[in-house]
mmCIF file of C-alpha atoms in Angstrom:
data_model
loop_
_atom_site.group_PDB
_atom_site.id
_atom_site.type_symbol
_atom_site.label_atom_id
_atom_site.label_comp_id
_atom_site.label_asym_id
_atom_site.label_seq_id
_atom_site.Cartn_x
_atom_site.Cartn_y
_atom_site.Cartn_z
ATOM 1 C CA MET Y 1 -27.821 1.306 3.245
ATOM 2 C CA GLU Y 2 -25.845 -1.730 5.178
ATOM 3 C CA GLU Y 3 -22.246 -1.604 3.760
ATOM 4 C CA LYS Y 4 -21.323 -5.199 2.737
ATOM 5 C CA LYS Y 5 -19.349 -7.432 4.988
ATOM 6 C CA ILE Y 6 -15.707 -8.236 3.130
ATOM 7 C CA ARG Y 7 -14.832 -11.602 1.923
ATOM 8 C CA VAL Y 8 -11.402 -12.395 3.481
ATOM 9 C CA ALA Y 9 -10.404 -15.892 1.769
ATOM 10 C CA ILE Y 10 -7.896 -17.724 3.907
ATOM 11 C CA THR Y 11 -6.160 -21.078 3.137
ATOM 12 C CA HIS Y 12 -5.055 -23.406 5.130
ATOM 13 C CA GLY Y 13 -1.723 -23.320 4.430
ATOM 14 C CA ASP Y 14 0.432 -26.925 5.419
ATOM 15 C CA THR Y 15 -1.617 -29.758 6.806
ATOM 16 C CA ASN Y 16 0.973 -31.502 8.971
ATOM 17 C CA GLY Y 17 2.046 -27.537 10.595
ATOM 18 C CA VAL Y 18 -0.091 -24.884 13.033
ATOM 19 C CA GLY Y 19 -2.432 -23.897 9.764
ATOM 20 C CA TYR Y 20 -5.723 -25.482 11.521
ATOM 21 C CA GLU Y 21 -5.122 -24.662 15.032
ATOM 22 C CA VAL Y 22 -4.183 -20.600 14.436
ATOM 23 C CA ILE Y 23 -7.306 -20.787 12.086
ATOM 24 C CA LEU Y 24 -9.946 -22.796 14.818
ATOM 25 C CA LYS Y 25 -8.467 -20.483 17.431
ATOM 26 C CA ALA Y 26 -8.511 -17.198 15.487
ATOM 27 C CA PHE Y 27 -12.651 -17.874 14.813
ATOM 28 C CA GLU Y 28 -13.219 -19.446 18.638
ATOM 29 C CA ASP Y 29 -14.415 -15.724 19.245
ATOM 30 C CA PRO Y 30 -17.535 -15.117 17.342
ATOM 31 C CA ALA Y 31 -16.702 -10.645 17.407
ATOM 32 C CA MET Y 32 -14.614 -12.160 13.891
ATOM 33 C CA LEU Y 33 -17.231 -12.554 12.692
ATOM 34 C CA GLU Y 34 -18.554 -9.081 12.696
ATOM 35 C CA LEU Y 35 -15.544 -7.642 10.542
ATOM 36 C CA MET Y 36 -15.577 -10.046 7.974
ATOM 37 C CA THR Y 37 -17.003 -12.892 6.321
ATOM 38 C CA PRO Y 38 -14.078 -15.605 6.333
ATOM 39 C CA ILE Y 39 -14.103 -18.273 3.729
ATOM 40 C CA ILE Y 40 -11.266 -21.255 4.737
ATOM 41 C CA TYR Y 41 -10.182 -22.738 1.399
ATOM 42 C CA GLY Y 42 -9.267 -26.166 2.653
ATOM 43 C CA SER Y 43 -10.493 -29.532 3.542
ATOM 44 C CA SER Y 44 -13.388 -30.262 5.646
ATOM 45 C CA LYS Y 45 -12.262 -33.696 6.298
ATOM 46 C CA VAL Y 46 -8.672 -32.317 8.027
ATOM 47 C CA ALA Y 47 -10.407 -29.408 9.214
ATOM 48 C CA THR Y 48 -12.816 -31.836 11.766
ATOM 49 C CA TYR Y 49 -9.876 -33.756 12.474
ATOM 50 C CA TYR Y 50 -7.520 -31.485 14.066
ATOM 51 C CA ALA Y 51 -11.486 -29.903 16.063
ATOM 52 C CA LYS Y 52 -11.445 -33.364 17.234
ATOM 53 C CA VAL Y 53 -7.494 -33.676 18.005
ATOM 54 C CA LEU Y 54 -7.397 -30.025 20.107
ATOM 55 C CA ASN Y 55 -10.743 -30.420 21.601
ATOM 56 C CA MET Y 56 -12.417 -27.342 20.342
ATOM 57 C CA ASP Y 57 -15.706 -26.866 19.333
ATOM 58 C CA VAL Y 58 -15.420 -24.381 16.619
ATOM 59 C CA PRO Y 59 -18.853 -24.704 13.712
ATOM 60 C CA PHE Y 60 -17.589 -23.832 10.131
ATOM 61 C CA THR Y 61 -20.340 -24.224 7.323
ATOM 62 C CA ILE Y 62 -19.230 -26.674 3.981
ATOM 63 C CA ILE Y 63 -19.334 -24.311 0.613
ATOM 64 C CA ALA Y 64 -18.887 -25.670 -3.277
ATOM 65 C CA GLN Y 65 -18.354 -22.227 -4.194
ATOM 66 C CA ALA Y 66 -17.423 -18.480 -2.798
ATOM 67 C CA SER Y 67 -20.470 -17.005 -3.764
ATOM 68 C CA GLU Y 68 -22.617 -19.141 -1.559
ATOM 69 C CA ALA Y 69 -20.622 -17.517 1.065
ATOM 70 C CA GLU Y 70 -22.961 -16.265 4.169
ATOM 71 C CA ASP Y 71 -22.067 -14.123 6.807
ATOM 72 C CA ASN Y 72 -21.494 -14.685 10.361
ATOM 73 C CA ARG Y 73 -20.804 -18.192 9.942
ATOM 74 C CA LEU Y 74 -17.175 -19.455 8.924
ATOM 75 C CA ASN Y 75 -17.733 -20.511 5.698
ATOM 76 C CA LEU Y 76 -15.251 -23.654 4.415
ATOM 77 C CA LEU Y 77 -14.526 -24.093 0.926
ATOM 78 C CA ASP Y 78 -13.946 -27.951 0.282
ATOM 79 C CA CYS Y 79 -10.672 -27.945 -1.979
ATOM 80 C CA PHE Y 80 -10.767 -31.973 -1.956
ATOM 81 C CA GLY Y 81 -14.020 -33.359 -2.270
ATOM 82 C CA GLU Y 82 -13.805 -36.749 -0.865
ATOM 83 C CA LYS Y 83 -10.021 -36.814 -1.467
ATOM 84 C CA GLU Y 84 -8.296 -38.418 1.069
ATOM 85 C CA ILE Y 85 -5.027 -36.418 2.723
ATOM 86 C CA ALA Y 86 -3.025 -38.234 4.747
ATOM 87 C CA VAL Y 87 -2.070 -36.181 7.500
ATOM 88 C CA SER Y 88 1.792 -36.625 9.851
ATOM 89 C CA MET Y 89 1.052 -34.325 12.196
ATOM 90 C CA GLY Y 90 4.751 -32.199 12.613
ATOM 91 C CA GLU Y 91 6.146 -33.872 9.323
ATOM 92 C CA ALA Y 92 7.400 -31.945 5.912
ATOM 93 C CA THR Y 93 5.702 -34.383 3.158
ATOM 94 C CA ASN Y 94 5.006 -33.659 -0.426
ATOM 95 C CA GLU Y 95 1.597 -34.724 -0.196
ATOM 96 C CA SER Y 96 1.342 -31.732 3.093
ATOM 97 C CA GLY Y 97 2.624 -29.214 0.798
ATOM 98 C CA GLN Y 98 0.557 -30.062 -2.341
ATOM 99 C CA ALA Y 99 -2.706 -30.104 -0.426
ATOM 100 C CA ALA Y 100 -1.336 -25.966 0.604
ATOM 101 C CA LEU Y 101 -0.388 -25.194 -2.403
ATOM 102 C CA GLN Y 102 -3.748 -26.538 -3.962
ATOM 103 C CA ALA Y 103 -5.332 -23.866 -1.341
ATOM 104 C CA LEU Y 104 -3.384 -20.654 -1.967
ATOM 105 C CA ASP Y 105 -4.907 -17.740 -2.135
ATOM 106 C CA VAL Y 106 -4.534 -15.682 1.001
ATOM 107 C CA THR Y 107 -1.912 -17.904 3.147
ATOM 108 C CA ALA Y 108 -1.629 -19.666 6.564
ATOM 109 C CA PRO Y 109 1.775 -20.505 7.124
ATOM 110 C CA VAL Y 110 3.432 -23.068 4.424
ATOM 111 C CA ASN Y 111 6.806 -24.788 4.209
ATOM 112 C CA ARG Y 112 8.510 -23.891 0.723
ATOM 113 C CA SER Y 113 11.114 -26.688 0.904
ATOM 114 C CA ASN Y 114 8.096 -29.640 0.590
ATOM 115 C CA ILE Y 115 6.720 -27.850 -2.634
ATOM 116 C CA SER Y 116 8.394 -28.281 -5.548
ATOM 117 C CA GLY Y 117 9.063 -24.859 -7.580
ATOM 118 C CA PHE Y 118 7.437 -22.614 -5.229
ATOM 119 C CA HIS Y 119 9.597 -19.903 -4.356
ATOM 120 C CA GLY Y 120 7.326 -17.860 -1.546
ATOM 121 C CA HIS Y 121 3.953 -16.289 -1.766
ATOM 122 C CA ALA Y 122 4.449 -12.995 -3.652
ATOM 123 C CA ASN Y 123 6.108 -14.548 -6.449
ATOM 124 C CA TYR Y 124 3.364 -17.441 -6.881
ATOM 125 C CA LEU Y 125 1.025 -14.523 -6.476
ATOM 126 C CA GLU Y 126 2.423 -12.718 -8.912
ATOM 127 C CA ARG Y 127 2.579 -15.504 -12.033
ATOM 128 C CA LYS Y 128 -1.014 -16.981 -11.090
ATOM 129 C CA LEU Y 129 -2.291 -13.095 -11.337
ATOM 130 C CA GLU Y 130 -0.165 -12.760 -14.521
ATOM 131 C CA SER Y 131 0.134 -9.056 -12.596
ATOM 132 C CA GLN Y 132 2.793 -6.450 -14.297
ATOM 133 C CA GLU Y 133 3.450 -5.283 -11.110
ATOM 134 C CA LYS Y 134 5.555 -6.421 -8.865
ATOM 135 C CA GLY Y 135 4.976 -7.176 -5.114
ATOM 136 C CA ILE Y 136 7.004 -6.464 -1.886
ATOM 137 C CA SER Y 137 6.776 -8.018 1.388
ATOM 138 C CA ILE Y 138 6.201 -6.279 4.270
ATOM 139 C CA LEU Y 139 7.006 -7.745 7.692
ATOM 140 C CA MET Y 140 5.042 -5.260 10.122
ATOM 141 C CA ASN Y 141 3.389 -4.769 13.657
ATOM 142 C CA ASP Y 142 2.396 -1.420 15.173
ATOM 143 C CA ASP Y 143 5.701 -0.130 16.189
ATOM 144 C CA LEU Y 144 7.662 -2.121 13.313
ATOM 145 C CA ARG Y 145 7.564 -2.250 9.551
ATOM 146 C CA VAL Y 146 10.523 -4.145 8.000
ATOM 147 C CA ALA Y 147 11.028 -4.720 4.015
ATOM 148 C CA LEU Y 148 13.449 -6.959 1.891
ATOM 149 C CA VAL Y 149 15.761 -6.121 -0.868
ATOM 150 C CA THR Y 150 17.103 -9.333 -1.235
ATOM 151 C CA ASN Y 151 15.311 -12.641 0.018
ATOM 152 C CA ASN Y 152 15.924 -16.368 0.270
ATOM 153 C CA LEU Y 153 19.519 -16.318 -1.006
ATOM 154 C CA ALA Y 154 22.357 -17.878 -0.265
ATOM 155 C CA VAL Y 155 24.916 -15.162 1.865
ATOM 156 C CA LYS Y 156 27.793 -15.777 -0.483
ATOM 157 C CA ASP Y 157 25.120 -14.447 -3.085
ATOM 158 C CA ILE Y 158 23.371 -11.733 -1.153
ATOM 159 C CA SER Y 159 27.079 -8.751 -2.384
ATOM 160 C CA GLU Y 160 26.283 -9.023 -5.750
ATOM 161 C CA SER Y 161 22.843 -9.660 -5.818
ATOM 162 C CA ILE Y 162 22.405 -5.361 -3.979
ATOM 163 C CA THR Y 163 22.338 -2.822 -6.688
ATOM 164 C CA LYS Y 164 21.394 0.410 -7.117
ATOM 165 C CA GLN Y 165 18.290 -0.107 -9.329
ATOM 166 C CA LYS Y 166 16.992 -2.589 -6.886
ATOM 167 C CA ILE Y 167 17.293 -0.584 -3.961
ATOM 168 C CA ILE Y 168 14.985 2.210 -5.876
ATOM 169 C CA GLU Y 169 12.573 -0.152 -7.002
ATOM 170 C CA LYS Y 170 12.505 -1.780 -3.284
ATOM 171 C CA VAL Y 171 11.792 1.706 -1.957
ATOM 172 C CA ARG Y 172 9.370 2.968 -4.114
ATOM 173 C CA LEU Y 173 7.362 -0.041 -3.905
ATOM 174 C CA PHE Y 174 7.675 0.051 0.099
ATOM 175 C CA HIS Y 175 6.997 3.933 -0.352
ATOM 176 C CA LEU Y 176 3.362 3.569 -2.471
ATOM 177 C CA ALA Y 177 2.641 0.518 0.093
ATOM 178 C CA LEU Y 178 2.671 2.865 3.359
ATOM 179 C CA ARG Y 179 1.085 5.688 1.242
ATOM 180 C CA ARG Y 180 -1.474 3.610 -0.447
ATOM 181 C CA ASP Y 181 -2.142 0.518 2.143
ATOM 182 C CA LEU Y 182 -1.166 1.876 5.380
ATOM 183 C CA ARG Y 183 -2.099 5.486 4.650
ATOM 184 C CA ILE Y 184 0.952 7.034 5.658
ATOM 185 C CA SER Y 185 0.609 10.575 4.206
ATOM 186 C CA THR Y 186 4.656 11.215 4.469
ATOM 187 C CA PRO Y 187 6.663 8.100 4.835
ATOM 188 C CA ARG Y 188 9.825 8.100 6.820
ATOM 189 C CA ILE Y 189 12.367 5.009 5.209
ATOM 190 C CA ALA Y 190 15.423 4.378 6.731
ATOM 191 C CA VAL Y 191 17.610 1.988 4.485
ATOM 192 C CA LEU Y 192 20.653 -0.412 6.608
ATOM 193 C CA ALA Y 193 24.159 -0.450 5.228
ATOM 194 C CA LEU Y 194 25.022 -3.925 4.266
ATOM 195 C CA ASN Y 195 28.553 -4.264 5.807
ATOM 196 C CA PRO Y 196 29.093 -4.103 9.499
ATOM 197 C CA ARG Y 197 29.703 0.085 10.359
ATOM 198 C CA CYS Y 198 28.679 1.096 7.069
ATOM 199 C CA GLY Y 199 31.510 -0.334 5.435
ATOM 200 C CA GLU Y 200 34.082 1.522 7.217
ATOM 201 C CA ASP Y 201 34.929 3.831 4.487
ATOM 202 C CA GLY Y 202 35.068 1.399 2.036
ATOM 203 C CA ALA Y 203 38.023 -0.873 5.073
ATOM 204 C CA LEU Y 204 34.852 -2.991 5.217
ATOM 205 C CA GLY Y 205 33.266 -2.803 1.710
ATOM 206 C CA GLU Y 206 32.719 -0.493 -0.673
ATOM 207 C CA GLU Y 207 28.468 -0.701 -1.212
ATOM 208 C CA GLU Y 208 27.365 1.738 1.068
ATOM 209 C CA LYS Y 209 29.891 4.510 -0.588
ATOM 210 C CA ASP Y 210 28.960 3.118 -4.490
ATOM 211 C CA ILE Y 211 25.363 1.794 -3.995
ATOM 212 C CA ILE Y 212 23.184 2.757 -0.944
ATOM 213 C CA ALA Y 213 24.096 6.384 -0.592
ATOM 214 C CA PRO Y 214 24.004 6.916 -4.614
ATOM 215 C CA ALA Y 215 20.402 4.943 -4.547
ATOM 216 C CA ILE Y 216 19.493 7.848 -1.481
ATOM 217 C CA SER Y 217 20.076 10.425 -3.018
ATOM 218 C CA GLU Y 218 18.137 9.676 -6.428
ATOM 219 C CA LEU Y 219 15.195 8.834 -4.309
ATOM 220 C CA ALA Y 220 15.412 12.024 -2.635
ATOM 221 C CA ALA Y 221 15.180 13.753 -6.238
ATOM 222 C CA GLU Y 222 11.550 11.921 -6.687
ATOM 223 C CA ASP Y 223 10.628 13.394 -3.131
ATOM 224 C CA ILE Y 224 10.967 10.154 -1.138
ATOM 225 C CA GLN Y 225 12.601 10.467 2.792
ATOM 226 C CA ALA Y 226 14.974 7.756 2.793
ATOM 227 C CA PHE Y 227 17.226 8.084 4.930
ATOM 228 C CA GLY Y 228 20.909 6.500 5.856
ATOM 229 C CA PRO Y 229 22.823 3.975 4.875
ATOM 230 C CA TYR Y 230 22.677 3.287 9.097
ATOM 231 C CA ALA Y 231 24.026 0.172 10.765
ATOM 232 C CA ALA Y 232 21.825 -2.652 11.078
ATOM 233 C CA ASP Y 233 23.458 -3.688 15.363
ATOM 234 C CA THR Y 234 22.767 0.266 16.375
ATOM 235 C CA PHE Y 235 19.939 0.951 14.877
ATOM 236 C CA PHE Y 236 17.820 -1.488 16.503
ATOM 237 C CA GLY Y 237 19.707 -1.291 19.378
ATOM 238 C CA ARG Y 238 19.174 1.870 20.083
ATOM 239 C CA GLY Y 239 15.614 1.921 19.193
ATOM 240 C CA ASP Y 240 16.011 3.837 16.395
ATOM 241 C CA TYR Y 241 13.345 2.163 14.321
ATOM 242 C CA LEU Y 242 10.810 4.065 16.547
ATOM 243 C CA ARG Y 243 11.550 7.014 14.768
ATOM 244 C CA PHE Y 244 10.638 4.954 11.057
ATOM 245 C CA ASP Y 245 7.238 4.237 9.360
ATOM 246 C CA GLY Y 246 9.483 1.714 7.584
ATOM 247 C CA VAL Y 247 12.834 0.010 7.292
ATOM 248 C CA LEU Y 248 14.774 -1.566 4.096
ATOM 249 C CA ALA Y 249 17.119 -4.734 5.423
ATOM 250 C CA MET Y 250 19.731 -5.599 2.425
ATOM 251 C CA TYR Y 251 19.203 -9.202 3.122
ATOM 252 C CA HIS Y 252 16.614 -11.833 4.997
ATOM 253 C CA ASP Y 253 17.982 -12.057 8.209
ATOM 254 C CA GLN Y 254 19.205 -8.214 8.600
ATOM 255 C CA GLY Y 255 15.882 -7.638 8.885
ATOM 256 C CA MET Y 256 13.996 -10.633 9.612
ATOM 257 C CA ALA Y 257 15.821 -11.840 12.644
ATOM 258 C CA PRO Y 258 15.190 -8.238 14.677
ATOM 259 C CA PHE Y 259 11.742 -8.033 13.296
ATOM 260 C CA LYS Y 260 10.961 -11.571 15.119
ATOM 261 C CA THR Y 261 12.198 -10.807 18.329
ATOM 262 C CA LEU Y 262 10.481 -7.447 18.364
ATOM 263 C CA ALA Y 263 7.689 -9.560 17.367
ATOM 264 C CA PRO Y 264 7.242 -12.884 18.349
ATOM 265 C CA GLU Y 265 3.324 -13.112 18.253
ATOM 266 C CA ASP Y 266 1.533 -10.377 16.704
ATOM 267 C CA GLY Y 267 3.587 -10.338 13.659
ATOM 268 C CA VAL Y 268 2.306 -9.835 9.872
ATOM 269 C CA ARG Y 269 3.761 -10.191 6.618
ATOM 270 C CA PHE Y 270 2.261 -7.981 4.446
ATOM 271 C CA THR Y 271 2.688 -8.904 -0.295
ATOM 272 C CA ALA Y 272 1.922 -4.974 -0.535
ATOM 273 C CA GLY Y 273 2.127 -3.755 -4.766
ATOM 274 C CA LEU Y 274 -0.072 -6.996 -5.986
ATOM 275 C CA PRO Y 275 -3.780 -6.217 -7.685
ATOM 276 C CA ILE Y 276 -5.290 -8.139 -4.346
ATOM 277 C CA VAL Y 277 -4.020 -8.132 -1.065
ATOM 278 C CA ARG Y 278 -2.650 -10.769 0.705
ATOM 279 C CA THR Y 279 -1.286 -10.909 4.525
ATOM 280 C CA ALA Y 280 -0.450 -13.807 6.228
ATOM 281 C CA PRO Y 281 1.268 -14.683 9.705
ATOM 282 C CA ALA Y 282 4.862 -13.867 10.092
ATOM 283 C CA HIS Y 283 5.479 -17.033 12.143
ATOM 284 C CA GLY Y 284 6.847 -20.489 10.305
ATOM 285 C CA VAL Y 285 4.374 -24.039 9.992
ATOM 286 C CA HIS Y 286 5.925 -24.942 13.735
ATOM 287 C CA PHE Y 287 5.785 -28.777 12.588
ATOM 288 C CA GLU Y 288 7.338 -28.767 15.926
ATOM 289 C CA LEU Y 289 4.023 -27.266 18.147
ATOM 290 C CA ALA Y 290 1.774 -28.989 15.707
ATOM 291 C CA GLY Y 291 -1.300 -30.963 17.512
ATOM 292 C CA ARG Y 292 -0.028 -29.681 20.864
ATOM 293 C CA ASN Y 293 -1.863 -26.970 21.203
ATOM 294 C CA GLN Y 294 0.649 -24.468 21.964
ATOM 295 C CA THR Y 295 0.244 -22.205 19.607
ATOM 296 C CA SER Y 296 -0.997 -18.365 19.604
ATOM 297 C CA ALA Y 297 -3.532 -17.564 16.780
ATOM 298 C CA ASN Y 298 -2.638 -13.627 17.741
ATOM 299 C CA SER Y 299 -0.408 -13.025 14.597
ATOM 300 C CA LEU Y 300 -3.806 -14.787 12.307
ATOM 301 C CA ARG Y 301 -6.185 -12.061 14.185
ATOM 302 C CA HIS Y 302 -3.930 -9.660 13.167
ATOM 303 C CA ALA Y 303 -2.830 -10.387 9.395
ATOM 304 C CA ILE Y 304 -6.781 -10.645 9.115
ATOM 305 C CA TYR Y 305 -7.015 -7.134 10.677
ATOM 306 C CA THR Y 306 -4.428 -5.816 8.512
ATOM 307 C CA ALA Y 307 -5.893 -7.593 4.756
ATOM 308 C CA ILE Y 308 -9.184 -5.063 6.447
ATOM 309 C CA ASP Y 309 -7.711 -2.383 6.979
ATOM 310 C CA ALA Y 310 -5.164 -2.325 3.809
ATOM 311 C CA LEU Y 311 -7.960 -3.287 0.839
ATOM 312 C CA ARG Y 312 -10.318 -0.175 2.704
ATOM 313 C CA ASN Y 313 -7.309 2.392 2.653
ATOM 314 C CA ARG Y 314 -6.775 1.032 -1.025
ATOM 315 C CA LYS Y 315 -10.183 1.527 -1.935
ATOM 316 C CA ASN Y 316 -10.174 5.372 -0.255
ATOM 317 C CA TYR Y 317 -6.816 6.231 -1.107
ATOM 318 C CA GLU Y 318 -8.066 4.827 -5.236
ATOM 319 C CA ALA Y 319 -11.356 6.659 -5.230
ATOM 320 C CA PRO Y 320 -10.833 10.373 -5.767
ATOM 321 C CA MET Y 321 -8.141 9.052 -9.055
ATOM 322 C CA GLN Y 322 -11.645 6.740 -10.454
ATOM 323 C CA ASN Y 323 -13.126 9.702 -12.324
ATOM 324 C CA PRO Y 324 -10.180 11.598 -12.815
ATOM 325 C CA LEU Y 325 -11.863 15.130 -13.727
ATOM 326 C CA PRO Y 326 -8.957 16.445 -15.298
ATOM 327 C CA LYS Y 327 -11.016 17.857 -18.624
ATOM 328 C CA LEU Y 328 -12.903 19.558 -16.611
ATOM 329 C CA TYR Y 329 -10.488 21.705 -14.825
ATOM 330 C CA HIS Y 330 -8.675 22.114 -17.556
ATOM 331 C CA GLU Y 331 -11.999 24.046 -19.324
ATOM 332 C CA LYS Y 332 -12.496 25.703 -16.439
ATOM 333 C CA ARG Y 333 -8.892 27.057 -16.507
ATOM 334 C CA GLU Y 334 -8.724 27.804 -20.423
ATOM 335 C CA ASP Y 335 -11.580 29.613 -19.333
ATOM 336 C CA GLY Y 336 -10.358 32.100 -16.543
ATOM 337 C CA GLU Y 337 -7.721 32.714 -18.980
ATOM 338 C CA LYS Y 338 -9.354 33.363 -22.248
ATOM 339 C CA VAL Y 339 -11.293 36.473 -19.911
ATOM 340 C CA ARG Y 340 -8.317 37.552 -17.789
ATOM 341 C CA PHE Y 341 -6.760 37.359 -21.803
ATOM 342 C CA ARG Y 342 -9.634 39.629 -23.094
ATOM 343 C CA SER Y 343 -10.659 41.604 -20.049
ATOM 344 C CA SER Y 344 -6.266 42.886 -20.885
ATOM 345 C CA GLU Y 345 -6.405 42.964 -24.652
ATOM 346 C CA THR Y 346 -9.896 45.775 -24.208
ATOM 347 C CA ARG Y 347 -7.747 47.413 -21.714
ATOM 348 C CA THR Y 348 -5.011 47.588 -24.105
ATOM 349 C CA ALA Y 349 -7.449 48.215 -27.294
ATOM 350 C CA GLY Y 350 -8.198 51.345 -25.088
ATOM 351 C CA THR Y 351 -4.705 52.568 -23.836
ATOM 352 C CA SER Y 352 -2.683 51.972 -27.199
ATOM 353 C CA ARG Y 353 -2.709 54.861 -29.628
ATOM 354 C CA LYS Y 354 -0.357 56.828 -29.748
ATOM 355 C CA PRO Y 355 0.875 59.499 -27.716
ATOM 356 C CA HIS Y 356 0.103 62.886 -30.122
ATOM 357 C CA GLN Y 357 -4.064 60.940 -30.617
ATOM 358 C CA ALA Y 358 -4.738 61.002 -27.270
ATOM 359 C CA GLN Y 359 -3.823 64.573 -26.505
ATOM 360 C CA GLN Y 360 -6.176 65.451 -29.775
ATOM 361 C CA GLN Y 361 -9.013 63.153 -28.768
ATOM 362 C CA GLN Y 362 -8.200 65.373 -24.960
ATOM 363 C CA GLN Y 363 -7.967 68.744 -27.133
ATOM 364 C CA ALA Y 364 -11.517 68.139 -28.581
ATOM 365 C CA THR Y 365 -13.171 66.913 -25.746
ATOM 366 C CA ALA Y 366 -12.352 70.360 -23.562
ATOM 367 C CA ALA Y 367 -13.404 72.109 -27.065
ATOM 368 C CA GLU Y 368 -16.318 70.639 -27.022
ATOM 369 C CA SER Y 369 -16.772 70.914 -22.980
ATOM 370 C CA GLN Y 370 -16.271 75.088 -24.051
ATOM 371 C CA GLN Y 371 -18.705 74.697 -26.207
ATOM 372 C CA GLN Y 372 -21.371 73.278 -24.368
ATOM 373 C CA LYS Y 373 -20.783 75.837 -21.258
ATOM 374 C CA ALA Y 374 -21.194 78.424 -23.981
ATOM 375 C CA GLU Y 375 -24.424 77.035 -25.086
ATOM 376 C CA ASN Y 376 -25.860 76.912 -22.172
ATOM 377 C CA THR Y 377 -24.557 79.986 -20.798
ATOM 378 C CA GLN Y 378 -26.182 81.578 -23.846
ATOM 379 C CA GLN Y 379 -29.506 80.118 -23.359
ATOM 380 C CA ASN Y 380 -29.996 81.165 -19.986
ATOM 381 C CA LYS Y 381 -29.690 84.553 -21.050
ATOM 382 C CA ASP Y 382 -32.060 84.497 -23.585
ATOM 383 C CA VAL Y 383 -34.543 83.340 -21.097
ATOM 384 C CA ASN Y 384 -33.672 85.716 -19.039
ATOM 385 C CA GLN Y 385 -34.437 88.555 -21.359
ATOM 386 C CA GLN Y 386 -37.871 87.112 -21.958
ATOM 387 C CA GLN Y 387 -38.847 87.514 -19.262
#
């Protein structure tokens, strides 16, 4: 039976940014449709407008619901119907922000400043999915995976937000994502310091000694391979990140600045830990590039590849746990124990008599043997005499 293609939902992002440009460019290549069945959540009118502005011929099929999506086509689920959405390329407006929010699922870039009450995709999806599980955002490409302990905080608030428990929680989530979604069997995670030069034995801060190092020690007791703390400048400057499967940074710029320097075009933001797989390009809305046909679609393509791989990896990881046989295994083990125990009982029953009783039985057996020999000898004599 032919395997059914994975369906990937892609939202149009901020309608005044580069969302439609990277979507249309990504699906200029028909080979993308061989990997999955895309469903764009957006506006057919805005999509048509950008295709004309960018002079791109990328056909799409308008559908009313996801179940109508067809393989080998770029499907667009129109979230707005006949509603007109004003497009002001390169501008952050309330209308473009609300259009992005209305289409949110698996995402193109959005600008949170023009979406009221929006604090990031991970937070939004946690609330909408009513998930008990916490998400963790991972910035990644082939060589580097970075997660953050704190995110979107003013610098003055970072230090007081760093706690041992928060570091432990983030490393656990990171560790599970690396194993389950990225199939790294024994992940090695580097934990960065908060202060310059790892605090220089307290001269530049106590967080490394009092918070970060104890958290790493506690994680080691859980067989999680976390190492550090490492000074961020030398860690990235010397290429030490290449020796690890993941890097946990303490705050936004500490992790984002080196990542975006090292992965300017192929970076992916992966929100792990949620019931659904969510990825996005690592770049922002790029208002300054909107409508200029200068934005690469590589990051979106990699986001789609990552979503497909993560979903398959997660299914393979969880498959052995779907129908566990702990009881059956336990019963077999108990049966084996019983057999071994009964055999032991039998042997014990045969050898547990008192020494003098065993000696008496041996003597009786020897006497019976001598008597039998005597009887046999007498019978032989009688036979000879008769002959």
